[in-house]
Amino acid sequence: MAITDARRLRALRSGPLSGTIRPPGDKSISHRSLMIGSLAVGETTIEGLLEGEDVLATAEAMRGFGAAIERGGPGSWTVSGLGVGGLLEPDRVIDFGNSGTGIRLAMGLAGAHAFATTFTGDASLVERPMQRIVEPLQRMGVQALLRSGDRLPGTIRGPDAVVPMEYRLPVASAQVKSAILLTALNCAGVTTVIEPVPARDHTERMLTAFGADLDIETDDDGARRIHLQGERDLRPQKITVPGDPSSAAFAIVAALIVEGSDVTIENVLLNPTRTGLIDTLVEMGASIEITDRRGVSGEEVGDLTVKASALKAVTVPAERAPSMIDEYPILAVAAAFAEGETIMQGLGELRVKESDRMSAVADGLRACGVEVEEDLESLKVKGIDKVAGGSVEARHDHRIAMSFLILGLASRDGVTVDDTRTIATSFPDFRPLMEGLGATFDEPDGD
Ligand code: S3P
């Protein structure tokens, strides 16, 4: 008897795709709303919160730190904050599941408090490097103990008084920048973070909206200096979370590569630190029209109309990586359908995401009949006329799973992804939303 394995999913050649969708709330902004809301004095309300597993882990963690967090209805949440420095010592291990952003930002929160917090995560998260967070926090007086090889589980204990510092980020990482700023909120002096290449700036925007004493200077070479004066009260806010461009990316590329498609994706966050994929696809010849640009909670959003397009290969420079760091797997899928060889440079950080995304993408594309060259920092994808499809391993990584399902929709034979459960971490409605546009998936028989 054939056994159906619910974890496996197959995407079949589909199309044309048509219709209108709204992507789920932005994951980065959702995490920050819950965390910064927990540090304000009074009640913050949030609309459009992403209710994916990663963000739900953050809600649970903030409850562990004593904040009162309630869900009023779909996407509608309230957070009763405890004030800067007012979090309480958790009486449990804080488990962030698959979420690197959640845990790294929460390590920054923990560093601002003179008690011990122990963190852990799932099989993917306990293999990801944490020294990049711990090292700057230690300079501020925070104590940290990690499992050997700088991995989780680990314990953070903040000092009685956080020491201010000036710190130049050695890697372009919004997570590291944000962890430092969250610790610095409870510091009597001014902390300065210098980022040579700007990464997503949602923490700075949100802290400013909450009334933090933060200012930013830009050097002649484009480096940003972020100064934060700590020990200021934060005022609760009403937040509306814009749609996640990193989730919209899957529908955008699907519409481009599935012949005859015409899809509208509404309410997409257009913060310039997040739009590298759109810029790159437009350079490749994509038909993407942006309409009704508007402001939402201190961020810009717009509606995108995407039509199937003949794509041409480009070289994506290393400086663009921070503005599209999560989008390389889906860009590599678009590149497989483009004419010529697409080169993506400066991708070292992809090796330490939810999986080693460089090798996951390279192996997945090869399994689908696409030629790929991979070295330490760059990836070359040779576009072909007819992409065959095949069987792909998701490696416990939501973006790998979704990227290859999208490839399957435009492939000759379809794509089976071995385990799609992690999609629930960032885009729980991925399947129904894509089905609504005309995508076909099924659950293939197990062995
Ligand atoms: C994020 C920062 C990025 C990104 C992640 C979300 C954030 O990580 O990959 O998905 O919300 O700050 P890095 O800071 O490691 O680049």
Coordinates of N, CA and C and ligand atoms in Angstrom, one line a residue, residues 27-28 32 101 104-105 132 172-176 178 200 325-326 349 353 399, ligand 1:
K27 N 8.5 39.3 8.8 CA 9.1 38.5 9.9 C 10.0 39.4 10.8
S28 N 10.8 40.2 10.2 CA 11.8 41.0 11.0 C 11.0 42.0 11.8
R32 N 10.5 42.3 16.1 CA 10.8 43.5 16.8 C 9.6 44.2 17.5
T101 N 16.9 34.9 14.1 CA 16.6 36.3 14.4 C 16.1 36.4 15.9
R104 N 18.9 35.7 18.5 CA 20.0 36.6 18.6 C 19.5 37.9 19.1
L105 N 18.4 38.4 18.8 CA 17.8 39.6 19.3 C 17.5 39.4 20.8
R132 N 29.3 35.8 17.2 CA 29.2 37.1 16.6 C 28.3 38.0 17.5
A172 N 28.2 42.2 7.9 CA 26.9 43.0 7.7 C 25.8 42.2 8.3
S173 N 25.4 42.5 9.5 CA 24.3 41.7 10.1 C 23.4 42.5 11.0
A174 N 22.1 42.6 10.5 CA 21.1 43.3 11.3 C 20.9 42.7 12.6
Q175 N 21.1 41.4 12.7 CA 20.9 40.7 14.0 C 21.9 41.1 15.0
V176 N 23.2 41.2 14.6 CA 24.2 41.6 15.5 C 24.0 43.1 15.9
S178 N 21.2 44.7 16.0 CA 20.0 44.9 16.8 C 20.3 44.4 18.2
R200 N 19.4 45.7 7.1 CA 18.0 46.2 7.3 C 18.0 47.0 8.6
I325 N 19.7 39.4 1.3 CA 20.4 38.2 1.9 C 19.6 37.0 1.9
D326 N 18.3 37.1 2.2 CA 17.4 35.9 2.3 C 16.8 35.5 0.9
E349 N 27.9 34.8 3.9 CA 26.9 34.7 5.0 C 25.9 33.6 4.7
K353 N 23.2 30.4 7.4 CA 21.8 30.6 7.6 C 21.1 29.3 8.1
R399 N 13.3 28.5 3.4 CA 13.5 29.2 2.1 C 14.0 28.3 1.0
Ligands
S3P1 C1 17.3 39.4 10.0 C2 18.6 39.6 9.6 C3 19.3 38.8 8.6 C4 18.3 37.9 7.8 C5 17.3 37.3 8.8 C6 16.5 38.4 9.4 C7 16.7 40.4 11.0 O1 20.3 38.0 9.3 O2 19.0 36.8 7.2 O3 16.4 36.4 8.1 O4 15.5 40.4 11.1 O5 17.5 41.1 11.6 P1 21.8 38.5 9.5 O6 21.7 39.5 10.5 O7 22.5 37.3 10.0 O8 22.3 38.9 8.2

